[in-house]
Coordinates of C-alpha atoms in Angstrom, one line a residue:
M1 CA 163.6 -32.2 -1.5
L2 CA 162.2 -35.5 -1.2
I3 CA 158.3 -36.2 -0.9
F4 CA 157.2 -39.2 1.0
N5 CA 154.0 -41.2 0.9
E6 CA 152.5 -42.8 4.0
D7 CA 154.8 -45.8 3.9
N8 CA 158.0 -43.4 4.2
E9 CA 159.0 -44.1 0.5
V10 CA 160.2 -41.5 -1.7
I11 CA 157.5 -40.5 -4.3
K12 CA 159.4 -37.8 -6.1
K13 CA 161.7 -34.8 -5.6
E14 CA 160.9 -31.3 -5.4
V15 CA 162.1 -27.8 -4.9
Y16 CA 160.4 -25.6 -2.3
R17 CA 160.3 -22.0 -2.5
G18 CA 160.7 -20.4 1.0
I19 CA 160.8 -17.1 3.0
I20 CA 162.8 -17.3 6.2
V21 CA 162.2 -15.5 9.3
G22 CA 164.2 -14.2 12.3
V23 CA 163.4 -12.5 15.4
Q24 CA 166.1 -10.3 17.0
L25 CA 166.0 -9.9 20.6
K26 CA 169.3 -8.9 22.0
E27 CA 172.0 -10.3 19.8
D28 CA 172.9 -9.5 15.9
I29 CA 171.1 -12.5 14.1
S30 CA 172.6 -11.4 10.7
Y31 CA 175.0 -14.4 10.8
S32 CA 172.5 -17.1 11.8
M33 CA 169.9 -15.8 9.3
D34 CA 172.7 -16.4 6.5
E35 CA 173.3 -19.8 8.1
L36 CA 169.6 -20.6 8.2
E37 CA 169.6 -19.7 4.5
G38 CA 172.6 -22.2 4.0
L39 CA 170.7 -24.9 5.9
A40 CA 167.6 -24.4 3.5
E41 CA 169.4 -24.5 0.5
A42 CA 171.0 -27.5 1.6
D43 CA 167.7 -29.0 2.0
G44 CA 166.8 -28.1 -1.4
V45 CA 164.8 -25.1 -0.5
E46 CA 165.2 -21.9 -3.0
V47 CA 165.3 -19.0 -0.3
I48 CA 163.3 -16.1 -2.2
G49 CA 162.7 -13.6 0.7
R50 CA 163.7 -12.8 4.1
V51 CA 161.8 -11.3 7.2
T52 CA 163.3 -9.9 10.5
Q53 CA 161.8 -8.1 13.3
A54 CA 163.3 -6.6 16.4
L55 CA 161.2 -7.3 19.7
E56 CA 161.7 -7.3 23.4
K57 CA 160.1 -10.7 23.7
V58 CA 158.4 -13.0 21.5
N59 CA 154.5 -13.3 20.9
T60 CA 153.5 -16.5 22.6
A61 CA 150.6 -16.8 19.8
T62 CA 152.8 -16.3 16.6
F63 CA 156.3 -15.9 17.8
I64 CA 156.3 -12.4 15.7
G65 CA 153.8 -9.2 16.0
K66 CA 150.4 -9.6 14.7
G67 CA 151.3 -6.8 12.0
K68 CA 154.4 -8.8 10.7
V69 CA 152.2 -12.1 10.6
E70 CA 150.0 -10.1 8.1
E71 CA 152.9 -8.9 6.1
L72 CA 154.4 -12.5 5.9
A73 CA 151.1 -13.6 4.7
E74 CA 150.9 -11.1 1.9
M75 CA 154.5 -12.1 0.9
C76 CA 153.6 -15.5 0.7
D77 CA 150.7 -14.7 -1.5
N78 CA 152.7 -12.4 -3.7
M79 CA 155.8 -14.3 -4.1
E80 CA 154.1 -17.8 -4.4
A81 CA 156.2 -19.3 -1.6
D82 CA 155.5 -22.7 -0.6
M83 CA 157.0 -22.6 3.1
V84 CA 158.2 -20.3 5.7
I85 CA 161.3 -21.3 7.7
F86 CA 161.7 -19.4 11.4
N87 CA 165.2 -19.2 12.9
D88 CA 164.0 -20.3 16.5
E89 CA 162.0 -23.3 17.9
L90 CA 158.3 -22.6 17.5
S91 CA 155.6 -24.3 19.8
G92 CA 152.8 -26.3 18.4
V93 CA 150.4 -23.7 18.8
Q94 CA 152.7 -21.1 17.3
L95 CA 152.9 -23.6 13.9
R96 CA 149.2 -23.7 13.7
N97 CA 148.7 -20.2 14.1
L98 CA 151.0 -19.2 11.6
E99 CA 149.9 -21.7 9.1
D100 CA 146.3 -20.5 9.6
T101 CA 147.3 -17.1 8.6
T102 CA 150.0 -17.7 5.9
G103 CA 148.2 -20.6 4.5
V104 CA 151.6 -22.3 3.7
R105 CA 153.9 -25.0 5.5
V106 CA 155.5 -23.3 8.7
I107 CA 158.7 -25.0 10.3
D108 CA 161.4 -23.6 12.3
R109 CA 165.3 -24.0 12.3
T110 CA 165.1 -27.4 14.6
I111 CA 162.6 -29.2 12.2
L112 CA 165.1 -28.2 9.1
I113 CA 168.3 -29.6 10.6
L114 CA 166.4 -32.7 11.5
D115 CA 165.3 -32.9 8.0
I116 CA 168.8 -32.8 6.8
F117 CA 170.1 -35.3 9.4
A118 CA 167.1 -37.7 8.1
D119 CA 168.3 -37.2 4.7
R120 CA 172.2 -37.7 5.2
A121 CA 172.1 -40.5 8.0
M122 CA 173.5 -43.7 6.6
S123 CA 174.2 -46.4 9.1
R124 CA 171.6 -48.0 11.1
E125 CA 172.5 -46.2 14.3
G126 CA 172.4 -42.8 12.6
K127 CA 169.1 -43.4 11.4
L128 CA 167.8 -44.5 14.7
Q129 CA 169.4 -41.5 16.4
V130 CA 167.9 -39.1 14.0
E131 CA 164.4 -40.6 14.3
L132 CA 164.6 -40.4 18.2
A133 CA 165.8 -36.7 17.9
Q134 CA 162.5 -36.1 15.5
L135 CA 160.0 -38.2 17.8
Q136 CA 161.1 -36.3 20.9
Y137 CA 160.9 -32.7 19.6
R138 CA 157.6 -33.4 17.8
M139 CA 155.6 -35.2 20.3
P140 CA 154.9 -32.1 22.5
R141 CA 153.9 -30.4 18.9
L142 CA 151.3 -32.9 17.9
T143 CA 148.8 -30.0 17.6
G144 CA 150.5 -28.1 15.5
F145 CA 152.0 -30.6 13.4
G146 CA 148.7 -32.2 12.4
K147 CA 147.4 -29.5 9.8
S148 CA 150.9 -29.2 8.2
L149 CA 151.2 -32.9 7.5
S150 CA 147.5 -33.1 6.3
R151 CA 148.4 -29.9 3.7
L152 CA 151.3 -31.0 1.9
G153 CA 151.3 -34.8 2.4
G154 CA 155.2 -35.1 3.1
G155 CA 158.3 -33.2 2.3
I156 CA 160.4 -31.1 4.7
G157 CA 159.7 -31.9 8.4
T158 CA 158.1 -35.5 7.6
R159 CA 161.4 -37.3 6.5
G160 CA 162.3 -40.1 8.6
P161 CA 159.5 -41.6 10.8
G162 CA 156.7 -41.0 8.4
E163 CA 153.1 -39.4 8.9
K164 CA 151.4 -42.3 10.1
K165 CA 153.6 -42.5 13.2
L166 CA 153.3 -38.7 13.7
E167 CA 149.3 -39.0 13.7
T168 CA 149.4 -41.6 16.4
D169 CA 148.8 -40.9 20.0
R170 CA 151.6 -39.9 22.4
R171 CA 151.5 -43.5 23.8
H172 CA 152.2 -44.9 20.3
I173 CA 155.1 -42.5 20.0
A174 CA 156.3 -42.8 23.4
G175 CA 156.7 -46.8 22.8
R176 CA 158.5 -46.2 19.6
V177 CA 161.1 -44.0 21.6
D178 CA 161.3 -46.8 24.0
D179 CA 162.1 -49.2 21.3
I180 CA 164.6 -47.0 19.7
K181 CA 166.5 -46.2 23.0
G182 CA 166.6 -50.0 23.5
E183 CA 168.1 -50.5 20.0
L184 CA 170.6 -47.7 20.8
R185 CA 171.5 -49.2 23.9
K186 CA 172.3 -52.4 22.3
I187 CA 174.6 -50.7 19.8
Q188 CA 176.2 -48.8 22.4
K189 CA 177.2 -52.0 24.2
T190 CA 179.0 -53.1 21.1
R191 CA 181.0 -49.5 20.9
V192 CA 182.2 -50.2 24.2
L193 CA 183.4 -53.5 23.5
Q194 CA 185.3 -52.2 20.5
R195 CA 186.6 -49.3 22.8
S196 CA 187.9 -51.7 25.3
G197 CA 189.7 -53.5 22.6
R198 CA 191.5 -50.5 21.5
E199 CA 192.3 -49.5 25.2
K200 CA 193.9 -53.0 25.5
S201 CA 196.0 -52.5 22.4
S202 CA 197.1 -49.3 23.8
I203 CA 196.8 -47.6 20.5
P204 CA 196.2 -43.7 21.0
V205 CA 192.9 -42.3 19.7
V206 CA 192.8 -38.8 17.8
A207 CA 189.6 -37.2 17.2
L208 CA 188.5 -34.8 14.7
M209 CA 185.8 -32.1 15.8
G210 CA 184.7 -28.9 14.3
Y211 CA 181.7 -26.7 12.9
T212 CA 180.2 -28.4 10.2
N213 CA 181.9 -28.0 6.6
S214 CA 184.9 -26.9 8.4
G215 CA 186.8 -29.9 6.4
K216 CA 187.4 -32.4 9.0
S217 CA 186.8 -35.4 6.6
A218 CA 189.0 -33.8 4.1
V219 CA 191.9 -33.5 6.6
M220 CA 191.3 -37.3 7.7
N221 CA 191.6 -38.4 4.0
R222 CA 195.1 -36.2 3.8
L223 CA 196.3 -38.1 6.8
L224 CA 195.4 -41.3 5.4
S225 CA 197.3 -40.5 2.2
L226 CA 200.4 -39.5 4.1
S227 CA 200.1 -42.9 5.9
S228 CA 199.5 -44.7 2.5
R229 CA 195.9 -45.7 3.3
E230 CA 194.0 -44.1 0.3
D231 CA 191.8 -47.0 -0.1
K232 CA 190.4 -46.2 3.4
Q233 CA 189.3 -42.5 2.7
V234 CA 185.9 -41.1 3.5
S235 CA 183.3 -39.5 1.6
S236 CA 184.4 -35.8 1.5
Q237 CA 182.2 -33.0 0.3
D238 CA 181.8 -29.3 0.4
M239 CA 178.2 -29.0 2.2
L240 CA 176.7 -28.9 5.6
F241 CA 176.7 -32.1 7.4
A242 CA 178.1 -34.0 4.7
T243 CA 179.4 -36.6 7.6
L244 CA 176.9 -37.9 10.2
D245 CA 178.3 -41.2 11.0
T246 CA 181.4 -41.3 13.0
Q247 CA 184.1 -42.9 11.1
H248 CA 187.4 -44.8 12.5
R249 CA 190.3 -45.3 10.8
K250 CA 193.8 -46.5 11.5
I251 CA 197.0 -44.5 11.0
T252 CA 200.3 -46.1 10.7
L253 CA 203.4 -44.3 10.7
E254 CA 207.0 -44.9 10.2
Q255 CA 208.7 -47.4 12.4
G256 CA 205.3 -49.1 13.5
S257 CA 203.8 -46.2 15.0
E258 CA 199.9 -45.9 14.7
F259 CA 196.9 -44.2 16.2
I260 CA 193.1 -44.4 15.6
L261 CA 191.5 -41.2 13.9
I262 CA 187.8 -40.5 14.4
D263 CA 185.8 -38.2 12.2
T264 CA 182.6 -36.8 13.9
V265 CA 179.8 -35.2 13.1
G266 CA 180.1 -31.2 12.6
F267 CA 178.2 -28.8 14.7
V268 CA 176.1 -25.6 14.0
S269 CA 174.8 -22.9 15.8
K270 CA 171.4 -23.5 18.0
L271 CA 172.2 -27.1 17.3
P272 CA 169.0 -28.8 18.5
H273 CA 169.0 -30.3 22.2
S274 CA 167.2 -33.3 21.1
L275 CA 169.9 -33.9 18.3
V276 CA 172.8 -33.7 21.0
E277 CA 171.1 -36.0 23.4
A278 CA 170.3 -38.6 20.5
F279 CA 174.0 -38.5 19.5
K280 CA 175.5 -38.3 22.9
S281 CA 176.5 -41.8 22.7
T282 CA 178.3 -41.3 19.6
L283 CA 180.1 -38.2 20.4
E284 CA 180.9 -39.7 23.8
E285 CA 183.5 -41.5 21.7
V286 CA 185.3 -38.1 22.0
K287 CA 185.5 -38.3 25.6
Y288 CA 187.9 -41.5 25.3
A289 CA 190.2 -39.8 22.9
D290 CA 193.7 -38.9 23.8
L291 CA 193.9 -35.9 21.6
L292 CA 191.1 -33.5 20.1
I293 CA 191.8 -31.8 16.6
H294 CA 189.8 -29.0 16.3
I295 CA 189.3 -28.2 12.6
V296 CA 188.1 -24.5 12.0
D297 CA 187.2 -22.7 8.6
S298 CA 189.8 -20.2 8.3
S299 CA 188.1 -18.8 5.0
Y300 CA 185.1 -17.7 7.2
E301 CA 185.5 -14.1 8.5
N302 CA 183.9 -14.7 11.8
Y303 CA 185.3 -18.3 12.5
D304 CA 185.7 -17.2 16.4
F305 CA 181.9 -17.9 16.3
H306 CA 182.3 -21.1 14.9
I307 CA 185.1 -21.9 17.6
G308 CA 182.6 -20.8 20.5
V309 CA 179.9 -23.0 19.3
T310 CA 182.2 -26.2 18.8
N311 CA 183.9 -25.5 22.5
K312 CA 180.2 -25.3 24.0
V313 CA 179.2 -28.9 22.6
I314 CA 182.8 -30.2 23.5
E315 CA 181.8 -29.0 27.1
Q316 CA 178.4 -30.4 26.8
I317 CA 179.6 -33.9 26.3
G318 CA 182.3 -33.7 29.0
A319 CA 185.5 -33.3 26.8
G320 CA 186.2 -29.8 27.8
S321 CA 189.5 -30.9 29.6
K322 CA 190.9 -33.0 26.8
G323 CA 194.1 -32.1 25.4
R324 CA 193.4 -30.2 22.1
L325 CA 195.3 -29.0 19.1
M326 CA 193.6 -26.2 17.1
V327 CA 193.8 -26.6 13.1
Y328 CA 193.0 -23.5 10.8
N329 CA 191.7 -25.4 7.6
K330 CA 191.3 -23.7 4.1
I331 CA 194.1 -21.2 4.4
D332 CA 194.3 -21.5 0.3
I333 CA 191.0 -19.5 0.2
A334 CA 191.2 -17.6 3.2
S335 CA 191.4 -13.8 2.8
S336 CA 193.7 -12.9 5.8
L337 CA 195.6 -15.0 8.3
P338 CA 198.4 -15.0 10.4
E339 CA 201.7 -16.3 9.0
H340 CA 200.8 -19.8 7.9
V341 CA 203.3 -21.8 10.1
S342 CA 202.8 -23.9 13.0
T343 CA 202.4 -21.6 16.2
G344 CA 202.4 -23.1 19.6
D345 CA 199.4 -25.6 19.7
A346 CA 197.9 -24.4 16.5
V347 CA 198.4 -25.3 12.8
Y348 CA 197.4 -23.2 9.5
L349 CA 197.1 -25.9 6.5
S350 CA 194.9 -26.8 3.6
A351 CA 193.4 -30.1 3.3
K352 CA 192.5 -29.6 -0.1
T353 CA 196.1 -28.5 -1.5
G354 CA 197.8 -30.3 1.3
E355 CA 200.1 -27.4 2.5
N356 CA 201.4 -27.8 6.0
M357 CA 199.5 -31.4 6.6
N358 CA 203.2 -32.8 7.3
I359 CA 203.4 -30.2 10.1
L360 CA 200.0 -31.5 11.4
L361 CA 201.2 -35.1 11.5
E362 CA 204.4 -34.1 13.3
K363 CA 202.3 -32.2 15.7
I364 CA 199.9 -35.4 16.7
K365 CA 203.1 -37.6 17.0
E366 CA 204.3 -35.2 19.2
K367 CA 201.5 -34.9 21.5
I368 CA 200.6 -38.6 21.5
F369 CA 203.9 -40.4 21.3
G370 CA 206.3 -37.2 22.8
S371 CA 206.2 -38.9 26.3
R372 CA 207.0 -42.4 25.0
V373 CA 210.4 -44.3 24.9
E374 CA 211.3 -46.6 22.1
T375 CA 213.3 -49.4 23.3
K376 CA 214.1 -53.3 23.6
L377 CA 213.5 -55.1 26.9
L378 CA 214.7 -58.7 27.4
I379 CA 212.0 -59.9 30.2
P380 CA 213.0 -63.2 31.9
Y381 CA 210.5 -66.2 31.4
D382 CA 209.9 -66.2 34.8
R383 CA 208.5 -62.7 34.7
G384 CA 205.7 -63.4 32.8
D385 CA 203.7 -60.7 34.5
I386 CA 205.9 -58.0 33.4
S387 CA 205.5 -59.0 29.8
S388 CA 201.8 -59.4 29.9
Y389 CA 201.7 -55.7 31.5
L390 CA 203.9 -54.2 28.7
C391 CA 201.9 -55.9 26.1
E392 CA 198.7 -54.2 27.6
N393 CA 200.2 -51.1 28.2
G394 CA 202.6 -50.5 25.6
Q395 CA 203.0 -50.4 21.6
I396 CA 204.7 -53.6 20.7
T397 CA 206.3 -53.6 17.2
S398 CA 208.0 -57.0 17.7
M399 CA 208.3 -59.8 20.4
T400 CA 210.9 -62.9 19.8
Y401 CA 211.5 -65.6 22.0
E402 CA 215.2 -65.7 22.9
E403 CA 217.2 -68.0 25.0
N404 CA 217.1 -66.0 28.2
G405 CA 213.7 -64.4 27.9
T406 CA 211.1 -62.8 25.9
L407 CA 212.7 -59.7 23.7
I408 CA 210.0 -57.2 23.4
E409 CA 210.5 -54.0 21.1
G410 CA 208.2 -51.2 21.2
R411 CA 207.3 -47.7 22.3
F412 CA 206.5 -47.4 26.2
A413 CA 205.2 -44.7 28.6
L414 CA 208.0 -42.8 30.6
E415 CA 206.8 -44.1 33.9
D416 CA 206.8 -47.8 32.9
F417 CA 210.2 -47.5 31.1
G418 CA 211.6 -46.3 34.4
K419 CA 210.0 -49.2 36.4
F420 CA 211.5 -51.4 33.8
K421 CA 214.7 -49.9 32.3
K422 CA 217.0 -52.7 34.0
F423 CA 215.6 -55.0 31.5
E424 CA 216.7 -52.7 28.7
V425 CA 219.4 -54.2 26.1
E426 CA 221.1 -52.4 23.3
S427 CA 220.7 -53.5 19.6
N428 CA 224.3 -54.9 19.2
E429 CA 224.3 -56.5 23.0
S430 CA 224.5 -60.5 22.7
L431 CA 221.3 -62.2 23.6

């Protein structure tokens, strides 16, 4: 855990001792509590205790019941805890009341996730998106945050915007939010231009999506290796939210086939709404993909839960109708799985060992190139409109100027091939 001064500069690293707290209303929360512990550990917190309470409805003043608050305060004192982390979002009043009683810093799941994102964001856009999410989340909770900031002077929940910004009035924070949105709009314009360029080149786009730490970056690196692009590999680590910034890589196959592969931020249950909104422009890249590769960690017993969370976010960003290929990763450490073979639109593989990665590549090729025809077309010089159309809408591998016209070789949509089939020439045909 990093400690920051008023200018948001790192002063020192520190490990916090924390107690996690969850309220069970209807659904079982054992999984989300385990995940909360993993998130806390990913942010440098040593989890020393766990408290749960079954309630019909939460307490508006302290979220948990009065007796449980007193029990929590006693635990903090006896176990020498530095902080308490709640599994659900808290209001500013709840934060303040809980801190008054426990005497330690209190944060919720959303603050924790935002703090991890602030630590992992590398690009200018990523940092802006995280700061925007932090400010939008914190602005209505300034009352609760005030005491928290003054007590510890930095640490979890203060990374990013810094104390000075959070202690200013709402008008100043609103002004900073507007500034960030303006900067992000400029970045988005650049992305739109880049996407337009890809669309003109007719290079298919394949997007990797999935739960955090499911192995998306590892899959990308394996695909890059299969296309002899090891020099373009991305950072891949066994940790939550190792990748925040969207990565684009070109995968080149035999005979000149190529596609753009996109690696996106991973998802998690109860992903903060403010974070989804802030990253929406980045995630919208997925809407324009020709194929979604849904990566699943098959070594996790309840991977259906991960699938459900990811599907929900895919629907949120408007990509629910996209063609999809399910990929069950980590079969090398999974305790039980169906037969490790490709079945329908699902592939079982291990990005770590490389097992069945060739099957995935064949599936991708089948999905994005299966409806294309590879051929040679000799277009008369007086039909430059056709040549231009083919260049814009086909995947061109070579183009030469012959005596009778322009010889264009490449892959074309089945519909376009039907329209221009009369210009087709055989390889041994005299030109």
